[in-house]
Amino acid sequence: MEPSRTAVFLQPAGLQHRYIRKKHALSDIVERPERLRAVCVGVAAAIARLDAREVRRDNKTTLSGAEGSTVAPLKQGTIADDLVNALDRLHLQAAASGAPAQAQAPQESVVRLVQSRATLDIYTHPAVQFVHGEDPTLPTSKGYLRDLGSWCATSQEKINEGGSEIPPGYPQGDLYRTIDAIASAAATVCEAVDMVTNENDTSPRRAFVAIRPPGHHCSDDVPSGFCFINNVVVAAAHAHLQHNINAVIILDIDLHHGNGTQALAWSINADTDRKDLEEDARAAAGSSLGQPESAKRGLKIYFGSLHDINSFPCEDGDAELVQAASTSLHNAHGQFIENVHIEPYESEEDFYARFYDKYKARLLGKAKAFLDAVKATPKGTIVLVSAGFDASQHEHSSMSRHSRFLPTSFYTRFARDAAAFADQHAEGKLVSVLEGGYSDRALMSGAGAWVQGLADAGLASTNTTEEDGQWWDAKDLAKVKYHHLP
Ligand SMILES: [Zn+2]
């Protein structure tokens, strides 16, 4: 079997991040530690399925030498056994309790599992500072990180005193528990960026990073929608600062608009654009520093989002937020932004007949135009995906109250298309990061379908359509018993 081309990062520190205002608050708060468990079940299912297919393919080739033999579909009865075996390799609990965890899955797996223990210091880490820091020469700059650290440090005390851990004036629906989980989440996305930019042939080029808290609603200095540090923009900054990547494509497929990501991308692009214009002026005046090319290599970000325009943060119809979530602005003022609204469909066939190609053409077509406009090179480009699964057809009805869904097969299909785009334009470099997704079924099916799509994109054995969604019917998902963490 070929070396794993896809990695899944698990970060047990995310389990420490808990709602603390009420003792029995699970029914009130949907962004809970158990989300990671549901993601693991979905990832395990995808790995079991992919590995079983590859093993059968290898056996078939070995036994008969028949290249291109039809791969028999998995029998439904084998799912439970494969799933249990794959779950054994996830070790989330063991890693959380400090017990030794294996670094990665056996090499024969189609997917490499990484039990990350990465962490960082939010006050000194260059990428976190670039995005949320206090250096006035950086594009986004306030005293936010110090405030965040102090809110986390005093959260329990404030709750015990009957107050809120969040200062007045900030969204009160959030939770603050531990800066460790927040820092570890950001560190793990940076670790994934390090892996996919590693030019060693055996290093995976695609990653899915299962972390919490999520990040895409957090702007430079306002935590929002369960998000405290914008993980995906930190990944962009890290790719830029550590790996000389100047063109970053961010695709956001969460149900909710990634308003924080868009605002940060705007600030960063505006800063780069201003510096480019200054350099142009210096060159025109003959006082260029003699390095115009390198001077014009600031970070440029394309942000393309598919979301429900009626849901958070636009639920109350706030004009500014609704307009931001509907912006389509390309190569003007240094900005490259495309917002696509999810539309209702009648059936899966109807979704693919009327919408899928349209969404893909807008999100990836504009991404390609961005790369052309900024004269990006494949080496200097990376694709990042804010992979939320709350637009899934299996999300809680309370979350999907505006009836905008995506079929589970969307996640497999779009993962393949995003990976193919990265192969073509970014030397394959793609890091996807967990954002939303709240019901166990949405997370299991969505994360599983996503990893399946990443892992089998471009493989000769990929069976593009008929297997999609087969495992993810509600009746199949219902077979998976779900256990809450103790
Ligand atoms: Zn969301």
Coordinates of C-alpha atoms and ligand atoms in Angstrom, one line a residue:
M1 CA 0.0 0.0 0.0
E2 CA 1.2 3.5 -0.7
P3 CA 2.2 5.8 2.2
S4 CA -0.7 7.6 3.9
R5 CA -1.4 10.8 2.0
T6 CA -4.0 12.0 4.6
A7 CA -3.5 12.6 8.3
V8 CA -6.1 13.1 11.0
F9 CA -4.9 15.0 14.1
L10 CA -6.6 14.4 17.4
Q11 CA -6.0 16.8 20.3
P12 CA -7.1 15.5 23.7
A13 CA -6.5 18.9 25.3
G14 CA -9.9 19.9 23.7
L15 CA -11.6 17.6 26.2
Q16 CA -10.7 20.0 29.1
H17 CA -12.7 22.8 27.6
R18 CA -16.0 22.6 29.4
Y19 CA -19.0 24.7 30.2
I20 CA -18.8 25.6 33.8
R21 CA -21.7 28.0 34.6
K22 CA -24.1 25.2 35.6
K23 CA -23.2 21.7 36.8
H24 CA -25.6 19.9 34.5
A25 CA -25.5 22.2 31.5
L26 CA -25.2 19.7 28.7
S27 CA -28.7 20.3 27.5
D28 CA -28.0 24.0 27.3
I29 CA -24.7 24.2 25.5
V30 CA -24.0 22.4 22.3
E31 CA -20.3 23.0 22.0
R32 CA -19.2 20.2 24.3
P33 CA -16.3 17.9 24.7
E34 CA -18.3 14.9 23.5
R35 CA -18.2 16.4 20.0
L36 CA -14.7 15.1 19.7
R37 CA -15.9 11.6 20.5
A38 CA -18.5 11.7 17.8
V39 CA -15.9 12.9 15.3
C40 CA -13.6 10.0 16.3
V41 CA -16.4 7.5 15.7
G42 CA -17.0 9.0 12.2
V43 CA -13.2 9.0 11.4
A44 CA -12.9 5.4 12.6
A45 CA -15.7 4.4 10.4
A46 CA -14.1 6.1 7.4
I47 CA -10.7 4.5 8.1
A48 CA -12.2 1.0 8.5
R49 CA -14.0 1.4 5.3
L50 CA -11.0 2.8 3.4
D51 CA -8.6 0.2 4.8
A52 CA -11.0 -2.7 4.1
R53 CA -11.3 -1.5 0.5
E54 CA -7.5 -1.1 0.0
V55 CA -6.8 -4.5 1.6
R56 CA -9.3 -6.2 -0.7
R57 CA -7.8 -4.4 -3.6
D58 CA -4.3 -5.5 -2.7
N59 CA -5.4 -9.1 -2.1
K60 CA -7.3 -9.1 -5.4
T61 CA -4.3 -7.8 -7.3
T62 CA -1.9 -10.2 -5.6
L63 CA -4.1 -13.3 -6.1
S64 CA -5.2 -12.7 -9.6
G65 CA -2.9 -10.0 -10.9
A66 CA -6.1 -8.5 -12.3
E67 CA -5.4 -4.7 -12.3
G68 CA -8.6 -2.8 -12.3
S69 CA -10.8 -5.5 -10.9
T70 CA -14.1 -4.3 -9.6
V71 CA -13.9 -3.8 -5.8
A72 CA -16.7 -5.6 -4.1
P73 CA -18.8 -3.2 -1.9
L74 CA -18.5 -3.6 1.8
K75 CA -21.1 -5.9 3.3
Q76 CA -23.3 -4.0 5.9
G77 CA -22.7 -6.8 8.4
T78 CA -18.9 -6.0 8.6
I79 CA -19.4 -2.4 9.6
A80 CA -19.6 -2.9 13.4
D81 CA -16.5 -5.1 13.5
D82 CA -14.4 -2.8 11.4
L83 CA -15.6 0.2 13.4
V84 CA -14.7 -1.4 16.7
N85 CA -11.2 -2.3 15.4
A86 CA -10.6 1.2 14.1
L87 CA -11.9 2.8 17.4
D88 CA -9.3 0.9 19.3
R89 CA -6.7 3.0 17.5
L90 CA -8.2 6.3 18.5
H91 CA -7.0 6.3 22.1
L92 CA -8.6 9.7 22.9
Q93 CA -9.3 8.8 26.5
A94 CA -5.9 7.2 27.1
A95 CA -4.2 10.3 25.7
A96 CA -6.3 12.6 27.8
S97 CA -5.4 10.8 31.0
G98 CA -1.7 11.0 30.2
A99 CA -1.3 7.3 29.4
P100 CA 1.1 6.5 26.5
A101 CA -0.6 6.8 23.2
Q102 CA 0.7 5.5 19.9
A103 CA 2.0 8.3 17.7
Q104 CA 0.2 7.2 14.6
A105 CA -1.7 4.3 13.0
P106 CA 0.2 1.4 11.5
Q107 CA 1.7 2.5 8.2
E108 CA -0.6 0.2 6.2
S109 CA -3.5 2.5 7.0
V110 CA -4.8 4.8 4.3
V111 CA -5.0 7.5 7.0
R112 CA -2.3 8.5 9.4
L113 CA -3.5 9.2 12.9
V114 CA -1.6 11.8 14.9
Q115 CA -2.2 12.1 18.7
S116 CA -1.1 15.7 19.0
R117 CA 0.2 17.1 22.3
A118 CA 1.2 20.3 20.6
T119 CA 0.8 23.5 22.6
L120 CA 2.0 27.1 22.3
D121 CA 2.3 30.3 24.3
I122 CA -0.4 32.7 23.0
Y123 CA 1.6 35.7 24.3
T124 CA 4.7 34.9 22.2
H125 CA 3.8 32.6 19.3
P126 CA 4.4 34.5 16.1
A127 CA 1.3 33.3 14.2
V128 CA -1.0 33.9 17.2
Q129 CA 0.6 37.3 17.7
F130 CA 0.2 38.1 13.9
V131 CA -3.6 37.4 14.1
H132 CA -4.6 38.6 17.6
G133 CA -1.4 40.3 19.0
E134 CA -0.6 43.6 20.4
D135 CA 2.2 44.7 18.2
P136 CA 1.0 47.9 16.6
T137 CA 3.0 47.2 13.4
L138 CA 1.0 44.0 12.8
P139 CA -2.2 44.1 10.7
T140 CA -4.6 43.2 13.6
S141 CA -3.5 44.6 16.9
K142 CA -5.3 45.0 20.3
G143 CA -4.8 43.8 23.9
Y144 CA -7.1 40.9 23.4
L145 CA -4.8 37.9 24.2
R146 CA -4.0 39.3 27.7
D147 CA -7.7 39.8 28.4
L148 CA -8.5 36.3 27.2
G149 CA -5.8 34.7 29.4
S150 CA -7.1 36.6 32.4
W151 CA -10.8 35.7 31.7
C152 CA -9.8 32.0 31.6
A153 CA -7.7 32.2 34.7
T154 CA -10.5 33.8 36.8
S155 CA -13.5 32.1 35.2
Q156 CA -14.2 29.5 38.0
E157 CA -13.8 32.2 40.7
K158 CA -16.2 34.5 39.0
I159 CA -18.8 31.7 38.5
N160 CA -18.5 30.7 42.1
E161 CA -19.2 34.3 43.1
G162 CA -22.4 34.1 41.1
G163 CA -21.1 36.3 38.2
S164 CA -20.3 35.7 34.6
E165 CA -16.8 34.8 33.5
I166 CA -17.3 37.1 30.5
P167 CA -17.0 40.9 31.0
P168 CA -20.1 43.0 30.1
G169 CA -20.2 44.1 26.5
Y170 CA -19.0 40.7 25.1
P171 CA -21.3 37.9 23.8
Q172 CA -22.5 36.1 27.0
G173 CA -23.4 32.8 25.3
D174 CA -19.8 31.6 25.4
L175 CA -17.8 29.6 27.8
Y176 CA -14.3 30.1 29.2
R177 CA -12.5 27.3 31.0
T178 CA -8.9 26.8 30.1
I179 CA -6.4 28.6 28.0
D180 CA -4.6 25.3 27.6
A181 CA -7.3 23.9 25.3
I182 CA -7.5 27.1 23.3
A183 CA -3.7 27.2 22.9
S184 CA -3.5 23.5 22.0
A185 CA -6.1 23.9 19.3
A186 CA -4.1 26.6 17.6
A187 CA -0.9 24.7 18.1
T188 CA -2.3 21.6 16.4
V189 CA -3.4 23.5 13.3
C190 CA 0.2 24.8 13.1
E191 CA 1.5 21.3 13.5
A192 CA -0.7 20.1 10.6
V193 CA 0.6 23.0 8.5
D194 CA 4.2 21.9 9.3
M195 CA 3.3 18.3 8.2
V196 CA 1.7 19.2 4.8
T197 CA 4.5 21.7 3.9
N198 CA 7.2 19.0 4.7
E199 CA 8.6 18.2 1.3
N200 CA 9.5 14.6 2.4
D201 CA 7.7 12.3 -0.1
T202 CA 6.3 10.2 2.7
S203 CA 4.7 13.1 4.6
P204 CA 0.9 13.4 4.1
R205 CA -0.2 16.4 2.1
R206 CA -3.8 16.6 3.4
A207 CA -4.9 16.8 7.0
F208 CA -8.1 17.0 9.0
V209 CA -7.6 18.5 12.5
A210 CA -10.2 17.6 15.1
I211 CA -10.0 20.3 17.6
R212 CA -12.1 22.4 19.8
P213 CA -12.9 25.2 20.6
P214 CA -13.6 26.2 17.0
G215 CA -12.4 29.5 15.6
H216 CA -14.2 31.0 12.6
H217 CA -16.4 33.5 14.5
C218 CA -13.5 35.0 16.4
S219 CA -12.2 38.3 14.9
D220 CA -9.0 40.1 16.0
D221 CA -10.3 41.0 19.5
V222 CA -13.9 39.7 19.9
P223 CA -14.7 36.1 21.0
S224 CA -18.0 34.9 19.5
G225 CA -20.0 31.8 18.8
F226 CA -17.8 29.5 21.0
C227 CA -14.6 30.8 19.3
F228 CA -11.7 32.5 21.1
I229 CA -8.8 32.3 18.7
N230 CA -9.3 32.0 15.0
N231 CA -7.5 28.7 14.4
V232 CA -7.7 28.7 10.6
V233 CA -6.3 32.3 10.3
V234 CA -3.6 31.3 12.8
A235 CA -2.8 28.4 10.4
A236 CA -2.6 30.9 7.5
A237 CA -0.3 33.2 9.4
H238 CA 1.9 30.2 10.5
A239 CA 2.1 29.0 6.9
H240 CA 3.2 32.5 5.9
L241 CA 5.7 33.2 8.7
Q242 CA 7.3 29.7 8.9
H243 CA 6.9 28.3 5.4
N244 CA 7.0 31.3 3.0
I245 CA 3.5 30.8 1.9
N246 CA 1.9 34.0 0.6
A247 CA -1.3 32.8 -1.0
V248 CA -3.8 31.2 1.3
I249 CA -7.2 29.9 0.2
I250 CA -9.7 29.5 3.0
L251 CA -12.9 27.5 2.2
D252 CA -15.5 27.6 4.9
I253 CA -18.4 25.1 4.7
D254 CA -19.8 25.5 8.1
L255 CA -23.6 26.2 8.4
H256 CA -22.7 29.7 9.8
H257 CA -20.9 32.5 8.1
G258 CA -17.2 32.7 9.2
N259 CA -17.5 36.3 10.0
G260 CA -14.4 36.4 12.2
T261 CA -12.3 34.8 9.5
Q262 CA -13.6 37.2 6.8
A263 CA -12.9 40.2 9.0
L264 CA -9.3 39.0 9.7
A265 CA -8.7 38.2 6.1
W266 CA -9.9 41.7 5.3
S267 CA -7.4 43.3 7.7
I268 CA -4.5 41.2 6.6
N269 CA -5.3 41.8 2.9
A270 CA -5.7 45.5 3.4
D271 CA -2.3 45.7 5.2
T272 CA -0.6 43.7 2.4
D273 CA -2.3 45.9 -0.2
R274 CA -1.2 49.1 1.5
K275 CA 2.4 47.9 1.7
D276 CA 2.3 46.9 -2.0
L277 CA 1.1 50.3 -2.9
E278 CA 3.8 52.0 -0.9
E279 CA 6.4 49.8 -2.5
D280 CA 5.0 50.7 -6.0
A281 CA 5.2 54.3 -5.1
R282 CA 8.8 53.9 -3.9
A283 CA 9.7 52.1 -7.1
A284 CA 8.0 54.8 -9.2
A285 CA 10.0 57.4 -7.4
G286 CA 13.2 55.5 -7.9
S287 CA 13.8 55.0 -4.2
S288 CA 12.9 51.3 -4.1
L289 CA 14.9 49.2 -1.7
G290 CA 15.9 47.1 -4.6
Q291 CA 13.8 44.1 -3.6
P292 CA 10.4 44.8 -5.0
E293 CA 9.5 41.2 -5.5
S294 CA 10.2 40.2 -1.9
A295 CA 8.7 43.4 -0.6
K296 CA 5.5 42.5 -2.4
R297 CA 5.3 39.0 -0.9
G298 CA 3.0 39.8 2.0
L299 CA 0.2 37.4 3.0
K300 CA -2.9 37.4 0.7
I301 CA -6.0 35.5 1.6
Y302 CA -9.0 34.3 -0.4
F303 CA -12.0 33.6 1.7
G304 CA -14.8 31.6 0.2
S305 CA -17.8 30.6 2.3
L306 CA -20.9 28.4 1.8
H307 CA -23.4 29.1 4.6
D308 CA -27.0 29.7 5.6
I309 CA -27.7 33.5 5.4
N310 CA -30.5 33.2 7.9
S311 CA -28.5 31.5 10.7
F312 CA -26.0 33.0 13.3
P313 CA -24.5 35.5 13.1
C314 CA -27.1 36.9 10.8
E315 CA -30.1 35.5 12.6
D316 CA -31.3 38.9 13.9
G317 CA -31.0 40.5 10.5
D318 CA -28.2 42.9 11.6
A319 CA -27.5 44.8 8.4
E320 CA -23.7 44.8 8.7
L321 CA -23.5 41.1 9.4
V322 CA -25.9 40.1 6.7
Q323 CA -24.1 42.3 4.2
A324 CA -20.7 40.9 5.2
A325 CA -22.1 37.4 4.8
S326 CA -23.3 38.3 1.3
T327 CA -20.1 40.0 0.0
S328 CA -18.7 39.1 -3.3
L329 CA -15.6 41.2 -3.9
H330 CA -12.7 40.2 -6.1
N331 CA -9.3 41.9 -6.7
A332 CA -10.5 45.3 -5.4
H333 CA -9.0 47.0 -2.4
G334 CA -6.8 44.0 -2.1
Q335 CA -9.8 41.8 -1.2
F336 CA -10.8 38.4 -2.5
I337 CA -14.1 37.3 -0.9
E338 CA -16.9 35.0 -2.1
N339 CA -20.0 34.3 -0.1
V340 CA -22.5 31.6 -1.3
H341 CA -25.8 31.0 0.4
I342 CA -27.1 27.5 0.8
E343 CA -30.4 27.0 -1.0
P344 CA -33.2 24.5 -0.3
Y345 CA -33.4 21.3 -2.4
E346 CA -35.9 18.5 -2.8
S347 CA -33.7 15.4 -2.9
E348 CA -30.1 14.4 -3.2
E349 CA -30.5 14.1 -7.0
D350 CA -32.0 17.6 -7.0
F351 CA -29.1 18.9 -5.0
Y352 CA -26.5 17.6 -7.5
A353 CA -28.6 18.5 -10.5
R354 CA -29.1 22.1 -9.5
F355 CA -26.7 23.3 -6.8
Y356 CA -23.5 21.3 -6.3
D357 CA -21.7 22.4 -9.5
K358 CA -22.9 26.0 -9.0
Y359 CA -21.4 26.1 -5.4
K360 CA -18.2 24.5 -6.5
A361 CA -17.8 26.9 -9.5
R362 CA -18.2 29.9 -7.3
L363 CA -16.0 28.8 -4.4
L364 CA -13.2 27.2 -6.4
G365 CA -13.6 29.2 -9.5
K366 CA -13.0 32.5 -7.6
A367 CA -10.2 30.8 -5.7
K368 CA -8.5 30.1 -9.0
A369 CA -9.0 33.7 -10.1
F370 CA -7.4 34.8 -6.8
L371 CA -4.3 32.7 -7.5
D372 CA -4.1 34.2 -11.0
A373 CA -4.5 37.8 -9.7
V374 CA -1.8 37.5 -7.0
K375 CA 0.5 35.5 -9.3
A376 CA 0.7 32.7 -6.8
T377 CA 3.0 29.8 -7.2
P378 CA 2.0 26.2 -6.2
K379 CA 4.9 26.2 -3.7
G380 CA 3.7 29.4 -2.1
T381 CA 0.1 28.4 -1.9
I382 CA -1.9 26.4 0.7
V383 CA -5.6 25.4 0.9
L384 CA -7.3 25.7 4.4
V385 CA -10.8 24.5 5.0
S386 CA -13.0 25.5 7.9
A387 CA -14.8 22.2 8.1
G388 CA -18.0 22.6 10.1
F389 CA -20.6 19.8 9.8
D390 CA -23.6 21.7 11.2
A391 CA -25.1 22.2 7.7
S392 CA -25.4 18.4 7.6
Q393 CA -28.8 16.8 6.9
H394 CA -28.3 15.0 10.3
E395 CA -27.8 18.1 12.4
H396 CA -30.2 18.8 15.3
S397 CA -33.4 20.5 14.1
S398 CA -32.8 23.2 16.7
M399 CA -29.6 24.1 14.9
S400 CA -31.1 23.7 11.4
R401 CA -34.2 25.7 12.2
H402 CA -34.0 27.6 8.9
S403 CA -34.1 24.3 7.0
R404 CA -30.9 24.7 5.1
F405 CA -29.0 21.4 4.7
L406 CA -26.3 19.7 2.8
P407 CA -26.5 16.0 2.0
T408 CA -23.8 13.9 3.7
S409 CA -22.3 13.0 0.3
F410 CA -21.5 16.7 -0.1
Y411 CA -18.7 16.3 2.4
T412 CA -17.1 13.5 0.5
R413 CA -17.6 15.2 -2.9
F414 CA -16.3 18.6 -1.8
A415 CA -13.3 17.1 0.1
R416 CA -12.3 15.4 -3.2
D417 CA -12.8 18.5 -5.2
A418 CA -10.9 20.7 -2.7
A419 CA -8.1 18.1 -2.6
A420 CA -7.9 18.0 -6.4
F421 CA -7.7 21.8 -6.4
A422 CA -4.9 21.7 -3.9
D423 CA -3.1 19.0 -6.0
Q424 CA -3.4 21.3 -9.0
H425 CA -2.5 24.6 -7.5
A426 CA -0.8 24.1 -4.1
E427 CA 1.4 21.0 -4.5
G428 CA -1.4 19.2 -2.6
K429 CA -1.1 21.1 0.6
L430 CA -4.5 21.1 2.4
V431 CA -5.3 21.5 6.1
S432 CA -9.0 21.2 7.1
V433 CA -10.0 22.2 10.6
L434 CA -13.1 21.3 12.6
E435 CA -15.5 24.2 13.2
G436 CA -19.1 23.5 14.1
G437 CA -21.3 20.4 14.0
Y438 CA -23.2 19.6 17.1
S439 CA -25.4 16.5 16.8
D440 CA -23.6 13.2 17.2
R441 CA -25.0 12.0 13.9
A442 CA -23.9 15.2 12.0
L443 CA -20.4 14.9 13.4
M444 CA -20.0 11.2 12.9
S445 CA -21.4 11.2 9.3
G446 CA -19.9 14.6 8.3
A447 CA -16.4 14.0 9.6
G448 CA -16.4 10.4 8.3
A449 CA -17.5 11.5 4.9
W450 CA -15.0 14.3 4.8
V451 CA -12.0 12.1 5.7
Q452 CA -13.2 9.5 3.2
G453 CA -13.2 12.2 0.5
L454 CA -9.7 13.5 1.5
A455 CA -8.2 10.0 1.6
D456 CA -9.5 8.7 -1.6
A457 CA -9.3 11.8 -3.7
G458 CA -7.2 11.0 -6.8
L459 CA -6.7 7.3 -5.8
A460 CA -7.0 4.9 -8.7
S461 CA -9.4 2.8 -6.7
T462 CA -11.8 5.7 -6.0
N463 CA -15.3 4.8 -6.8
T464 CA -16.6 8.3 -7.1
T465 CA -20.3 8.2 -6.5
E466 CA -22.0 4.9 -5.7
E467 CA -20.5 4.4 -2.3
D468 CA -21.1 8.0 -1.2
G469 CA -23.6 8.3 1.5
Q470 CA -24.3 4.5 1.7
W471 CA -23.1 4.2 5.2
W472 CA -24.6 7.4 6.4
D473 CA -28.3 6.7 6.2
A474 CA -30.0 7.5 9.5
K475 CA -30.7 3.8 10.1
D476 CA -27.0 3.1 9.8
L477 CA -26.0 5.9 12.1
A478 CA -28.5 4.7 14.6
K479 CA -26.6 1.4 14.9
V480 CA -23.6 3.3 16.5
K481 CA -24.1 3.4 20.2
Y482 CA -23.0 6.7 21.7
H483 CA -21.5 7.0 25.1
H484 CA -21.0 10.3 26.9
L485 CA -17.6 11.0 28.5
P486 CA -17.5 10.4 32.2
Ligands
ZN1 ZN -21.4 26.6 12.7

